[in-house]
mmCIF file of C-alpha atoms in Angstrom:
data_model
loop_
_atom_site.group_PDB
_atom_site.id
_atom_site.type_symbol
_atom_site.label_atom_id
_atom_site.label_comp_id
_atom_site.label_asym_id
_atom_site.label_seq_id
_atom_site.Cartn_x
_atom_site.Cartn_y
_atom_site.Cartn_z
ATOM 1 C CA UNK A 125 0.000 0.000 0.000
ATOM 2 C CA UNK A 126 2.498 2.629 0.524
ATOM 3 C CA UNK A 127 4.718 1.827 -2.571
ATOM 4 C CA UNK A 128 1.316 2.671 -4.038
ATOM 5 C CA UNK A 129 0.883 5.806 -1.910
ATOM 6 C CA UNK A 130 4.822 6.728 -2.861
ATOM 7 C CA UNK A 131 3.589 6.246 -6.682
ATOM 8 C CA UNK A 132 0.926 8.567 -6.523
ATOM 9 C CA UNK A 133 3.121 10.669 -5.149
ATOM 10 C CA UNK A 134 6.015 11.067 -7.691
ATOM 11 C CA UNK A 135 3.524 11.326 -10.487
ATOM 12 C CA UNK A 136 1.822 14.124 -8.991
ATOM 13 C CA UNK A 137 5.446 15.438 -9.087
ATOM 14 C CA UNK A 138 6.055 14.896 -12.339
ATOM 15 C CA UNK A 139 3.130 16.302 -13.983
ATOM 16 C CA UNK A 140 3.514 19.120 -12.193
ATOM 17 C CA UNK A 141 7.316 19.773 -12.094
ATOM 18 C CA UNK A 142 7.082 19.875 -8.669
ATOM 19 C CA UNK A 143 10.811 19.054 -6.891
ATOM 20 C CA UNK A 144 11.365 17.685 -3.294
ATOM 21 C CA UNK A 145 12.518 21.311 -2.147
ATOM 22 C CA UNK A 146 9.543 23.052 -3.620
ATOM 23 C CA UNK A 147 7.232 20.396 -2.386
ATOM 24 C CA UNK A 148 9.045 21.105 1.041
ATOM 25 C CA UNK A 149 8.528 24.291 1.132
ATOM 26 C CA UNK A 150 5.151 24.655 0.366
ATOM 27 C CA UNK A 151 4.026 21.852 2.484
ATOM 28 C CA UNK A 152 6.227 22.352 5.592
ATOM 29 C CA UNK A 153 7.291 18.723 4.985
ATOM 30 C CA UNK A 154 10.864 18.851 5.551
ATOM 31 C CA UNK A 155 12.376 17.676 2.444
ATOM 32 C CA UNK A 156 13.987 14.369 4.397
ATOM 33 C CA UNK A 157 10.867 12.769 5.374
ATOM 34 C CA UNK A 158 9.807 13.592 1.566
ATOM 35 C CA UNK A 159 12.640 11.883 0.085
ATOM 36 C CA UNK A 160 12.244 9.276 2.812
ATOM 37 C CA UNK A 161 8.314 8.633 1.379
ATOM 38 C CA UNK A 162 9.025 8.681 -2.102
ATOM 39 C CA UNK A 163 11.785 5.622 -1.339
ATOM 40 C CA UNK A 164 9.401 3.829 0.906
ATOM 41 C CA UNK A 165 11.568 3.920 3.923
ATOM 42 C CA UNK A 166 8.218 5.852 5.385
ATOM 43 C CA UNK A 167 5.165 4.736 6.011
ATOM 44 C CA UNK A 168 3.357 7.442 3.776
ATOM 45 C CA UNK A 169 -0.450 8.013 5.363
ATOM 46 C CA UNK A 170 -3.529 8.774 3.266
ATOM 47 C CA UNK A 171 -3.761 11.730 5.160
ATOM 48 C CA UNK A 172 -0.369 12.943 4.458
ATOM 49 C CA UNK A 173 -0.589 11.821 0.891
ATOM 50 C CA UNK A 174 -3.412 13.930 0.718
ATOM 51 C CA UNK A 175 -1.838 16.978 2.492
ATOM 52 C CA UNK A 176 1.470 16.520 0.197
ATOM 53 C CA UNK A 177 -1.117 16.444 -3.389
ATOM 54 C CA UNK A 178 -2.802 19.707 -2.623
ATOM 55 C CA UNK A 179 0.015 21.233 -2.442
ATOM 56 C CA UNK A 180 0.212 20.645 -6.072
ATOM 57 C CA UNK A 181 -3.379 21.017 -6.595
ATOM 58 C CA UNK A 182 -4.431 17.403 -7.047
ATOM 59 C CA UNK A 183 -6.663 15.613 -4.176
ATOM 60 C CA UNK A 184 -6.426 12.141 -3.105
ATOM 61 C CA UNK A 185 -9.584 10.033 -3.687
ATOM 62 C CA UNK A 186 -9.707 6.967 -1.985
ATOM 63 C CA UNK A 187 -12.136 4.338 -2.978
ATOM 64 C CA UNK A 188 -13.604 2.047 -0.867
ATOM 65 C CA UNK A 189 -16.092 -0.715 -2.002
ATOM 66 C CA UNK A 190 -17.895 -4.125 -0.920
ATOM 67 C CA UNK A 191 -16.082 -6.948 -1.817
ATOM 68 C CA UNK A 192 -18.351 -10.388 -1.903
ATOM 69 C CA UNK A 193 -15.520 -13.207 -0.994
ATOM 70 C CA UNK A 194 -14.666 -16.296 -2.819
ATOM 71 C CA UNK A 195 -16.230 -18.660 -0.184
ATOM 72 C CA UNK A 196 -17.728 -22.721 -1.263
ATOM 73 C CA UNK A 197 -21.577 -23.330 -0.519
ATOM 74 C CA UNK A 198 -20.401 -25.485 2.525
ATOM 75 C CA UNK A 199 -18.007 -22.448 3.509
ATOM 76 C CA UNK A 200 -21.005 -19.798 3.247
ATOM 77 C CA UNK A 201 -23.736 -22.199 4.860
ATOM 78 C CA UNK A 202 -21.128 -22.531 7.840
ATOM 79 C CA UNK A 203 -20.751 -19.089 7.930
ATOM 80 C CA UNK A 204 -24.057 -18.080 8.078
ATOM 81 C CA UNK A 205 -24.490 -20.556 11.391
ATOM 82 C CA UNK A 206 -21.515 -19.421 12.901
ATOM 83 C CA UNK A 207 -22.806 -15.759 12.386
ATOM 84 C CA UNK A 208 -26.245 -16.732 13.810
ATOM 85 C CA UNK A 209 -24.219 -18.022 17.211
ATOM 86 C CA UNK A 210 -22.596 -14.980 17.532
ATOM 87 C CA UNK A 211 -26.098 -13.004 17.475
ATOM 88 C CA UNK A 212 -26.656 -15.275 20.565
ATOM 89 C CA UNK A 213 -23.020 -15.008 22.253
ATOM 90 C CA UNK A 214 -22.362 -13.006 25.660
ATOM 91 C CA UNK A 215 -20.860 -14.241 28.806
ATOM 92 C CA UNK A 216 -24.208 -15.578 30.433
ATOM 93 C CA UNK A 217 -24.399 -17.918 27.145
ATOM 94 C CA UNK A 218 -20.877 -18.776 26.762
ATOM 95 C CA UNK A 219 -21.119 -19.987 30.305
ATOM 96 C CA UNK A 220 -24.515 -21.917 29.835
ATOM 97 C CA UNK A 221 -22.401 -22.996 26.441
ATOM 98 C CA UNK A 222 -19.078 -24.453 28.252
ATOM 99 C CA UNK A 223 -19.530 -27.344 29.260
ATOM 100 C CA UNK A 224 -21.624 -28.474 25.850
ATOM 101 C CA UNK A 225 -18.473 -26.782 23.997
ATOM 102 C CA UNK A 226 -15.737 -28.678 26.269
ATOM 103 C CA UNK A 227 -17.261 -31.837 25.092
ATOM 104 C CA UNK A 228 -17.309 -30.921 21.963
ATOM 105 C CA UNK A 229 -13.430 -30.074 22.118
ATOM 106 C CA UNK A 230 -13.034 -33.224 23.252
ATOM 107 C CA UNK A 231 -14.131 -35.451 20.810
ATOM 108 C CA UNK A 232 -12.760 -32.876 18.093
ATOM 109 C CA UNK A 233 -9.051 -33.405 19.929
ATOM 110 C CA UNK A 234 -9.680 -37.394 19.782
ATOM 111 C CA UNK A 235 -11.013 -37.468 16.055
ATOM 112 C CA UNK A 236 -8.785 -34.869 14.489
ATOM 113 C CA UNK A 237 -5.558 -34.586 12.736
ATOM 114 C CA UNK A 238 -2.946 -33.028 10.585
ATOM 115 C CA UNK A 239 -2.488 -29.200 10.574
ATOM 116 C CA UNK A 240 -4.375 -26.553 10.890
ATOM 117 C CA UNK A 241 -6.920 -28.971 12.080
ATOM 118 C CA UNK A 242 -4.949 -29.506 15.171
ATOM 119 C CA UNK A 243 -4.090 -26.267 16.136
ATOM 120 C CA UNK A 244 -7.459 -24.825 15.438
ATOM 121 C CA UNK A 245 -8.967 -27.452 17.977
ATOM 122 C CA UNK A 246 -6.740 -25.615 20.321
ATOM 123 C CA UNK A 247 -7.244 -22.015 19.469
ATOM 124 C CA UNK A 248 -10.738 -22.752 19.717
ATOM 125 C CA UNK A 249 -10.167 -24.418 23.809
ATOM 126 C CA UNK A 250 -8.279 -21.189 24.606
ATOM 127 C CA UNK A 251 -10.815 -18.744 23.346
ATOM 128 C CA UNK A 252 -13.886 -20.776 25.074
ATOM 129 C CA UNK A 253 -11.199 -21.635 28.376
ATOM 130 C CA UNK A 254 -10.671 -17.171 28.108
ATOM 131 C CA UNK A 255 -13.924 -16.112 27.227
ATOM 132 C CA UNK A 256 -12.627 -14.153 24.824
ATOM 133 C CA UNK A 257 -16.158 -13.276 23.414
ATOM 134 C CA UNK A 258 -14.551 -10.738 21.243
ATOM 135 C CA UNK A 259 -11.965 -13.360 19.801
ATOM 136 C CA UNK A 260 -14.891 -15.971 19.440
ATOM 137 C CA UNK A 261 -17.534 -13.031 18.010
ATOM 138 C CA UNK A 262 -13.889 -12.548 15.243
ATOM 139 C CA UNK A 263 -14.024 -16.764 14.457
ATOM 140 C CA UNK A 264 -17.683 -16.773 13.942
ATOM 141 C CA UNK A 265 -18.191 -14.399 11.418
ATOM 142 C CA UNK A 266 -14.630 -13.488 10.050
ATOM 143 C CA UNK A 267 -14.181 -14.277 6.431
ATOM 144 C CA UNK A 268 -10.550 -14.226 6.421
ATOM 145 C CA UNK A 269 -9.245 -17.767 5.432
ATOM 146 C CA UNK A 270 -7.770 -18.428 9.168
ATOM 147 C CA UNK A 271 -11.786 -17.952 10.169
ATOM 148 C CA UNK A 272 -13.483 -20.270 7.762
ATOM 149 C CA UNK A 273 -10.449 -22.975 8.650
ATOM 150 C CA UNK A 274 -11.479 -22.229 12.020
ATOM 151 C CA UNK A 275 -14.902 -23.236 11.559
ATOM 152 C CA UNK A 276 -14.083 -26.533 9.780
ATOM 153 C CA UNK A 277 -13.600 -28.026 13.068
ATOM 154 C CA UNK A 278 -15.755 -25.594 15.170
ATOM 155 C CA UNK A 279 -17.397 -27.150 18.464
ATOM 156 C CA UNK A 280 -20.550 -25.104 18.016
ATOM 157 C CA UNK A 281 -22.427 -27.888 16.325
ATOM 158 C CA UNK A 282 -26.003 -28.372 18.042
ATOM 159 C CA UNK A 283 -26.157 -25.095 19.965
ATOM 160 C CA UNK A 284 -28.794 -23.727 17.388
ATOM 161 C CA UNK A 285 -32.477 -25.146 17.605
ATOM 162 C CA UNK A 286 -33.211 -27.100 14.240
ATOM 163 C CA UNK A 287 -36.124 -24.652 13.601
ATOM 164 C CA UNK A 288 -33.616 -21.913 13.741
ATOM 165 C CA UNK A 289 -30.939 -23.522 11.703
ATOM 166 C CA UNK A 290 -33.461 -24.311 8.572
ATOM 167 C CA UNK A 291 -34.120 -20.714 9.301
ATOM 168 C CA UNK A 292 -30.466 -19.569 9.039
ATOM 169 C CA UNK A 293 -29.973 -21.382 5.958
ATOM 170 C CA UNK A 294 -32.931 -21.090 3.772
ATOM 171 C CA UNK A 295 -32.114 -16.970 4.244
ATOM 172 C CA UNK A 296 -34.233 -15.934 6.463
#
């Protein structure tokens, strides 16, 4: 991202003749720390980016948009579970959860192997042993690919009522 940022940056230069020096001076940048973004050595900000263009009368527009991700049916079905558990997670429910959940641990740790299997069972016993309900609310409904491997071996199965699973999954 900030070779990107740096980019932006020397073109805006360029088109407008603009040196370090000048673009010091006009900016109150020192001319080091300039230099020092244009290499990448610093970590050039959006905001300073942005500071840095107007000086030579462009503006920084930064564009943010939805991204749907690349998840299997079985991924998204188990998502949309997970995320209906973490409607329903707090403390009182984690605790009403635990022992359900240690069992479940259990029988994951005796039936499981090879990595990230493995490890996962274990990340998922130090969340529930923590009550981290922040880390477990991050697990449930993260899409990152660390998340859905998470959830491959999740010990949440059988804490939703059937009637609300079929309603979890048919959308509604």
């Amino acid at each position: 991202m900030s070779s990107r940022r740096a980019q932006l940056l020397k073109e805006a230069m360029v088109q407008t003749g603009t040196t370090q020096t000048l673009l010091a001076r006009v900016s109150g940048v020192h001319q080091p720390s300039i230099s020092q973004f244009l290499s990448g050595r610093t970590e050039l900000s959006d905001e300073m980016l942005g500071r840095l263009l107007e000086c030579m009368g462009f503006r920084l527009q930064v564009v943010r948009r939805l991204v749907e991700p690349e998840l299997t049916r079985s991924e998204r079905r188990s998502w949309r579970l997970h995320r209906q558990l973490s409607a329903h997670l707090s403390q009182q429910t984690l605790r009403e959860w635990r022992p359900r959940l240690e069992a479940q641990l259990d029988r994951l740790r005796a039936g499981v192997s090879g990595q990230p299997h493995t490890r996962n069972v274990e990340r998922w016993s130090e969340l529930v042993g923590a009550g981290d309900l922040l880390g477990l609310r991050r697990v449930l409904t993260g899409l990152d690919r660390d998340s859905v491997q998470m959830r491959e071996v999740s010990p949440m199965g059988g804490l939703l009522s059937q009637d609300e699973r079929t309603l979890v999954l048919a959308g509604g």
